[in-house]
Amino acid sequence: MTTAERPRLAVVGAGPAGLAGALAAAARGVQVTLVDAADQPGGQFYRQPAPGLGARRPQALHHQWRTFERLRDGLERHRAAGLITHLADHHVWCVEREPGSGALSVHALRGPAQEQGVTVRADAVLLATGGYERVLPFPGWTLPGVVTAGGAQAMLKGGLALPGRTAVVAGTGPLLLPVATGLAAAGVRVAALVESADPAALLPRARALAARPGKLAEGAGYAARLLRYGVRVLPRHTVLEAHGTDRLEAVTLASLGRNGRTRPGSARRIACDTLAVGHGMLPHTDLAGTLGCTLSGTDVRVDDEQRTDVPGVWAAGETTGVGGAALALAEGHIAGRSVAARLGGTAPDPRRWAAAARARARQRAFFAALDAVYAPPAAWADAVPDDTVVCRCEEVTAGAVRTAAGPLGASDPRAVKLLTRAGMGWCQGRVCAPAVAALTGCPLVPERRPFARPVPLGVLAALPEPPPG
Amino acid sequence: MVGAACALYAARAGLDVRVVDRGAVAGGTTGAGEGNLLVSDKEPGPELELALLSARLWSELAEELGAAIEYESKGGLVVAAAPDALAALRDFAAGQRSAGVTAVPVGSGELREMEPHLASGMAGGVHYPQDAQVMPALAAAHLLHACGAPVHTGWTVTGVVRAADGAVRGVRTDRGDIHAPAVVNAAGTWGGDLASLAGVRLPVLPRRGFVLVTEPLPRMVRHKVYAADYVADVASDSATLRASPVVEGTAAGPVLIGATRERVGFDRSLSLAAVRALAAGAIGLFPFLERVRALRTYAGFRPYLPDHLPAIGPDPRVPGLFHACGHEGAGIGLAPGTGQSIARALTGKAPELNLTPFRPERFDTDTDTGTGTGTDTDTDTDGGDTP
Ligand SMILES: Cc1cc2nc3c(=O)[nH]c(=O)nc-3n(C[C@H](O)[C@H](O)[C@H](O)COP(=O)(O)OP(=O)(O)OC[C@H]3O[C@@H](n4cnc5c(N)ncnc54)[C@H](O)[C@@H]3O)c2cc1C
Ligand SMILES: Cc1cc2nc3c(=O)[nH]c(=O)nc-3n(C[C@H](O)[C@H](O)[C@H](O)COP(=O)(O)OP(=O)(O)OC[C@H]3O[C@@H](n4cnc5c(N)ncnc54)[C@H](O)[C@@H]3O)c2cc1C
């Protein structure tokens, strides 16, 4: 087959899911274009610098690192063979499907300044855009020194997590463990790991589930290391407030009662200059939403082959539900094989990917169990004072949201946004949507974001006409 | 918006009002459009009269609610690139002046004084100081709040209750009946469905429009600026895409560019052709926009009737039923005049305006089934928003 004859797949996202999908498809004769916003392949998980990993990564993760090296080498080989084109530093703002022909166009912005328009055409698209961190507001959360858990990871990468600093890691979810260990390993004094859930509740479930999830061992490894670094782990605790004038100086913590409210009299203050917070991850679903893919809750819905309900569009990894790197790899692999078969005009044989399907089932079950345990305190939204800013871009307070939702009749988050501008700013509500939904008393429903990235009007005006047919 | 204005004027006329909406406040087209209050795009006729009345009422409302609804009497500036377009625009403006519109010719040199970032080489324009703007969702919410009527959001009207003699007795909703001797149909694009619940025909149809919203900027665009071909566009009756965008800065910073006009039913999916046309049109007027980023785009469905005029007033076919819908691209601008006219009709007072052209039963006589393919009337009734 020549390049011109091969079916074309565009993969959006070069994390574990996108890489696995690109390799599986390319190995089966598909011409792949891998479009990714980052300058290096690897996504969230593998983005950490190799030297840092070599020196400091927990033992349990070396296995994952080797997996990444295999993927990276595979990518190199296919690139050299002309089967995969890797477009790094390309930010996809929209994927368009022509209703008639079904042809797909991936529209991206090139370069760190994201000013130049690039369009990639394909017969199929694999959405592997991963997820992003959810951070819920509390008084003081906008102070310099308060970062997301992922942001703390980035500080480590940039060498900004200076030894001698004092950090508190807080929120909920399994991500807090590696972040706390990473900071401690880099020489930061981690004063506490504040987890609003009670991970002890996980143990019975996990044991019931797990033949051998590496995850548990991983978790145990982190716990041991935290102990070694002298990190105090405070389950069923929450950060009430971050203090400081120009930057963070201290946080107030409190313990949580069974009803999800803070126990009276349990508040205490801890001095720190860094607070890393995270309340779990949310999938990136903008591109899928604009294509018209059905979501279930906040996740892109896929079938056993990782197909969405829009013809020609597959999805894999955290965009279909948050579940860690191993799950992303399994899903990506299955998606790539399915694409190759379907574009070749045949139905795939799922027995060929039985091992990946088993891994997928195991990891999904494991993360479903995690999800049931790791959750923000039930009543967290009630605890946000009126004067706390909820939408940072537009500086909208919790009080303004409550007024809109109450006396002004904005009974859903969209109406609240119209009346308050919460979610209309640069981040388009990615940060504040969970808080606005909770303050309005509504479930979190992903918003329509036709542009996954802000697009210069000049790029819009210069869009190519869709090809005829 | 229209329902909120009807509720406000009815309550102020002393009536006991209840507002029912199946969604949230401003959850319909009002939350998916723009807030241009334009007289500039309307030629002499019933819609212009309604617009002039509404402009006056909006400025009264603004004194009461001004900042909360982001009212700005910034004025409109219609520009023409070429001399022949300018000549047509000047003629159009002369006609408007005789109907009571303030329309001031602007020379090509003055244009750049009024709008420093406008593209160079424009032939000239016309300034319309009466054009103004509100933030529609805030306006609807604050008008409702000010009227004090109970607002039942999340209640869907499922039927119109009628007495043996056919007169309206109230509405049936999924949360129970509401009894009232008069019902106002302000269901916008869904007004036809509501009318059919009362057993009458009102052929309201959707006309899609996209709007582009940029990142927040310091004030670069001072007026509502649009090109003169817009005036020709709105009077056309074609089903295909049209765009000759109105460009305007907002109080909050973003520049709004809108809107397209397409008849494609209730299809909400993104049309890149539409946003491409908007972007190209806007850059043509303001070249600096080329490097400015669009943060989002959204679509709404204008409620239109085959002759592009709204239905306002009592329905002689069903005593007690009143209509206030079908305002197409100008329902924000025309809301107060509509609300006041409805309140007068409800209380048996003579309207300030001749409502005959807006009779809801006017489509019973024509053969047009409301597909919009009939010939267009002379009346250009679109307006308020960007084409
Ligand atoms: C701080 C942190 C610690 C973690 N620790 C662990 C751990 O210990 N164990 C574990 O199993 N998992 C861990 N995870 C989770 C793990 O990183 C993810 O499960 C995994 O990376 C998901 O893979 P993915 O391919 O779905 O998405 P990602 O790895 O997120 O990759 C998505 C890629 O898509 C790109 N992208 C997104 N949108 C666009 C767009 N519009 N245009 C172009 N490109 C786009 C992104 O730049 C990214 O490169 C951690 C995550 C974080 C943030
Ligand atoms: C892109 C675009 C730009 C625009 N720009 C402008 C502009 O600049 N200036 C201007 O003046 N106009 C503009 N418009 C037009 C303007 O938005 C509309 O004319 C106006 O919003 C119509 O208001 P309404 O109250 O009639 O309808 P809506 O706001 O749609 O209200 C109707 C309400 O009825 C409710 N409803 C329907 N059926 C039922 C039921 N069975 N039970 C209970 N409730 C029901 C709906 O939920 C809805 O909330 C624009 C429109 C679009 C799409």
XYZ file of C-alpha atoms in Angstrom, chain A residues 106-372:
267
model
C -9.058 18.333 12.709
C -8.437 22.056 13.146
C -5.421 22.995 15.234
C -3.380 26.024 16.235
C 0.350 25.640 15.882
C 3.119 26.738 18.170
C 3.289 27.947 21.743
C 1.555 31.211 20.757
C -1.204 29.196 19.072
C -1.615 31.674 16.266
C -1.293 29.673 13.104
C -4.127 27.516 11.778
C -3.485 23.955 10.587
C -6.108 21.518 9.309
C -5.601 17.746 9.182
C -8.076 15.632 7.201
C -8.785 12.025 8.075
C -11.153 9.116 7.639
C -11.308 8.474 11.371
C -10.436 10.353 14.541
C -9.354 8.985 17.913
C -10.004 11.436 20.720
C -7.448 10.829 23.470
C -7.406 14.230 25.105
C -7.168 13.049 28.696
C -8.513 15.005 31.613
C -7.837 17.966 33.828
C -7.886 18.601 37.513
C -10.917 19.671 39.413
C -10.323 22.254 42.117
C -13.131 23.411 44.366
C -13.094 26.911 45.834
C -12.490 27.841 49.474
C -11.496 31.153 51.060
C -7.987 32.052 50.002
C -7.723 29.580 47.121
C -6.663 32.323 44.721
C -3.611 33.349 46.775
C -0.201 32.941 45.158
C 1.271 29.785 46.643
C -1.922 27.806 46.205
C -1.421 25.473 43.228
C -3.171 22.451 41.791
C -1.778 19.024 42.474
C -0.750 18.877 38.820
C 0.750 22.340 39.169
C 2.869 21.045 42.017
C 4.050 18.282 39.713
C 5.015 20.975 37.211
C 6.895 22.842 39.935
C 8.879 19.703 40.529
C 9.620 19.459 36.854
C 10.743 23.054 36.599
C 12.904 22.699 39.678
C 10.683 25.249 41.416
C 9.787 23.010 44.323
C 12.643 24.263 46.359
C 13.945 22.234 49.248
C 13.263 24.008 52.502
C 9.785 25.032 51.536
C 6.793 23.827 53.493
C 3.850 22.405 51.644
C 0.416 21.061 52.466
C -1.206 18.697 49.973
C -4.995 18.693 50.206
C -8.259 17.740 48.559
C -9.317 14.285 47.597
C -8.323 11.499 45.254
C -5.521 9.081 44.536
C -3.423 11.786 42.830
C -2.584 13.390 46.143
C -0.338 10.484 47.134
C 2.170 10.714 44.276
C 2.157 14.502 44.537
C 2.949 14.437 48.252
C 5.648 11.825 47.782
C 7.119 13.694 44.825
C 7.334 16.933 46.800
C 8.833 15.185 49.807
C 11.369 13.403 47.624
C 12.391 16.750 46.139
C 13.236 18.021 49.585
C 10.096 19.966 50.331
C 8.799 19.624 53.884
C 5.279 18.256 53.463
C 3.478 19.341 56.622
C 0.349 17.292 55.950
C -1.576 15.324 53.375
C -5.181 16.363 53.920
C -7.692 13.966 52.385
C -11.409 14.591 52.791
C -12.308 10.972 52.111
C -11.449 8.043 54.306
C -9.245 5.797 52.188
C -9.526 3.083 54.834
C -12.988 2.546 53.388
C -11.264 1.488 50.203
C -9.447 -1.480 51.603
C -12.335 -3.926 51.905
C -13.544 -3.046 48.408
C -10.130 -3.157 46.885
C -9.332 -6.505 48.375
C -12.589 -7.861 47.097
C -11.774 -6.579 43.664
C -8.223 -7.102 43.104
C -6.481 -10.178 42.079
C -3.319 -8.130 41.850
C -3.775 -4.568 40.882
C -0.404 -2.967 40.662
C -2.297 0.065 41.836
C -2.652 -1.223 45.333
C 0.987 -2.058 45.582
C 1.633 1.371 44.162
C -0.587 2.896 46.829
C 1.100 0.898 49.545
C 4.456 2.016 48.198
C 3.423 5.646 48.438
C 2.124 5.146 51.959
C 5.379 3.637 53.061
C 7.340 6.462 51.508
C 5.118 9.096 53.093
C 5.796 7.468 56.407
C 9.496 7.503 55.719
C 9.438 11.224 54.875
C 7.435 11.883 58.022
C 4.395 13.176 56.161
C 1.352 13.317 58.375
C -1.686 11.852 56.586
C -4.995 13.300 57.762
C -7.963 11.427 56.334
C -11.458 12.917 56.737
C -9.961 16.397 56.976
C -10.424 19.433 54.822
C -8.861 22.838 54.260
C -11.203 25.524 55.519
C -9.157 28.511 54.507
C -5.825 29.602 53.109
C -4.318 32.643 54.823
C -1.888 35.275 53.678
C -1.781 38.845 52.464
C 0.386 38.838 49.342
C 0.952 35.132 49.295
C 0.159 31.995 51.198
C 1.338 31.902 54.804
C -0.808 29.274 56.485
C -3.884 27.109 56.133
C -6.653 26.229 58.548
C -7.680 22.579 58.597
C -10.581 20.874 60.251
C -11.799 17.344 60.576
C -15.007 16.203 58.955
C -17.924 14.531 60.652
C -19.981 11.755 59.124
C -22.420 14.266 57.616
C -19.623 15.845 55.587
C -19.570 18.979 57.736
C -16.603 20.135 59.733
C -16.495 19.152 63.382
C -16.900 22.174 65.623
C -13.730 22.985 67.478
C -11.514 20.837 65.280
C -9.970 23.731 63.327
C -6.241 24.213 63.536
C -3.731 26.314 61.695
C -0.602 25.080 59.930
C 2.061 27.394 58.558
C 3.087 26.664 54.953
C 4.119 28.496 51.796
C 2.700 26.027 49.287
C -0.713 24.403 49.167
C -1.263 21.800 46.456
C -4.979 21.101 46.050
C -6.920 18.751 43.843
C -10.373 17.236 43.967
C -10.054 14.553 41.322
C -10.016 14.759 37.548
C -12.582 15.625 34.910
C -12.419 14.385 31.317
C -11.804 16.787 28.432
C -14.932 16.351 26.322
C -15.147 19.587 24.338
C -14.114 18.120 20.988
C -16.410 15.131 21.415
C -19.298 17.342 22.480
C -19.018 19.550 19.418
C -18.910 16.485 17.181
C -22.184 15.432 18.766
C -20.881 12.388 20.670
C -23.173 11.287 23.469
C -21.742 11.701 26.940
C -22.681 9.705 29.965
C -22.333 12.007 32.914
C -19.051 13.786 32.331
C -17.486 11.014 30.196
C -17.571 10.358 26.464
C -19.628 7.213 25.962
C -17.956 4.425 24.000
C -18.781 0.841 23.084
C -16.574 -2.219 23.571
C -14.426 -1.163 20.608
C -14.025 2.367 22.024
C -16.290 3.788 19.333
C -18.405 6.829 20.154
C -21.879 7.029 18.679
C -20.656 9.392 15.926
C -19.468 7.414 12.891
C -15.708 7.627 12.389
C -15.013 8.909 15.891
C -13.306 6.756 18.555
C -12.329 7.825 22.081
C -9.926 6.347 24.619
C -8.213 7.198 27.878
C -9.387 9.667 30.448
C -11.718 11.427 28.031
C -13.965 8.367 28.448
C -13.617 8.316 32.231
C -10.812 8.909 34.662
C -8.856 5.764 35.433
C -5.102 6.053 35.307
C -2.404 5.295 32.799
C -2.826 1.526 32.552
C -6.485 1.887 31.615
C -5.627 4.571 29.073
C -3.086 2.238 27.467
C -5.542 -0.652 27.218
C -8.299 1.526 25.773
C -5.973 3.170 23.296
C -4.710 -0.187 22.092
C -8.219 -1.518 21.539
C -9.263 1.683 19.776
C -6.286 1.517 17.399
C -7.036 -2.066 16.429
C -10.707 -1.352 15.962
C -9.935 1.655 13.745
C -7.583 -0.418 11.582
C -10.173 -3.143 11.087
C -13.100 -0.806 10.496
C -11.237 1.432 8.056
C -10.166 -1.728 6.274
C -13.823 -2.618 5.924
C -13.959 -5.523 8.362
C -15.323 -6.050 11.841
C -12.516 -6.575 14.341
C -12.174 -9.810 16.272
C -12.228 -8.864 19.974
C -10.486 -12.110 20.897
C -7.333 -10.598 19.457
C -7.322 -7.970 22.173
C -8.571 -10.147 25.002
C -5.665 -9.264 27.275
C -6.231 -5.538 26.822
C -9.959 -6.017 27.380
C -9.262 -7.841 30.633
C -6.948 -5.070 31.796
C -9.600 -2.544 30.853
C -12.295 -4.315 32.830
C -10.039 -4.680 35.862
C -8.932 -1.071 35.907
C -12.424 0.261 35.344
C -13.720 -1.772 38.268
C -10.850 -0.596 40.404
C -11.443 3.062 39.606
C -15.172 2.711 40.095
C -14.334 1.582 43.613
C -11.957 4.532 44.078
C -14.625 6.894 42.818
C -17.061 5.657 45.400
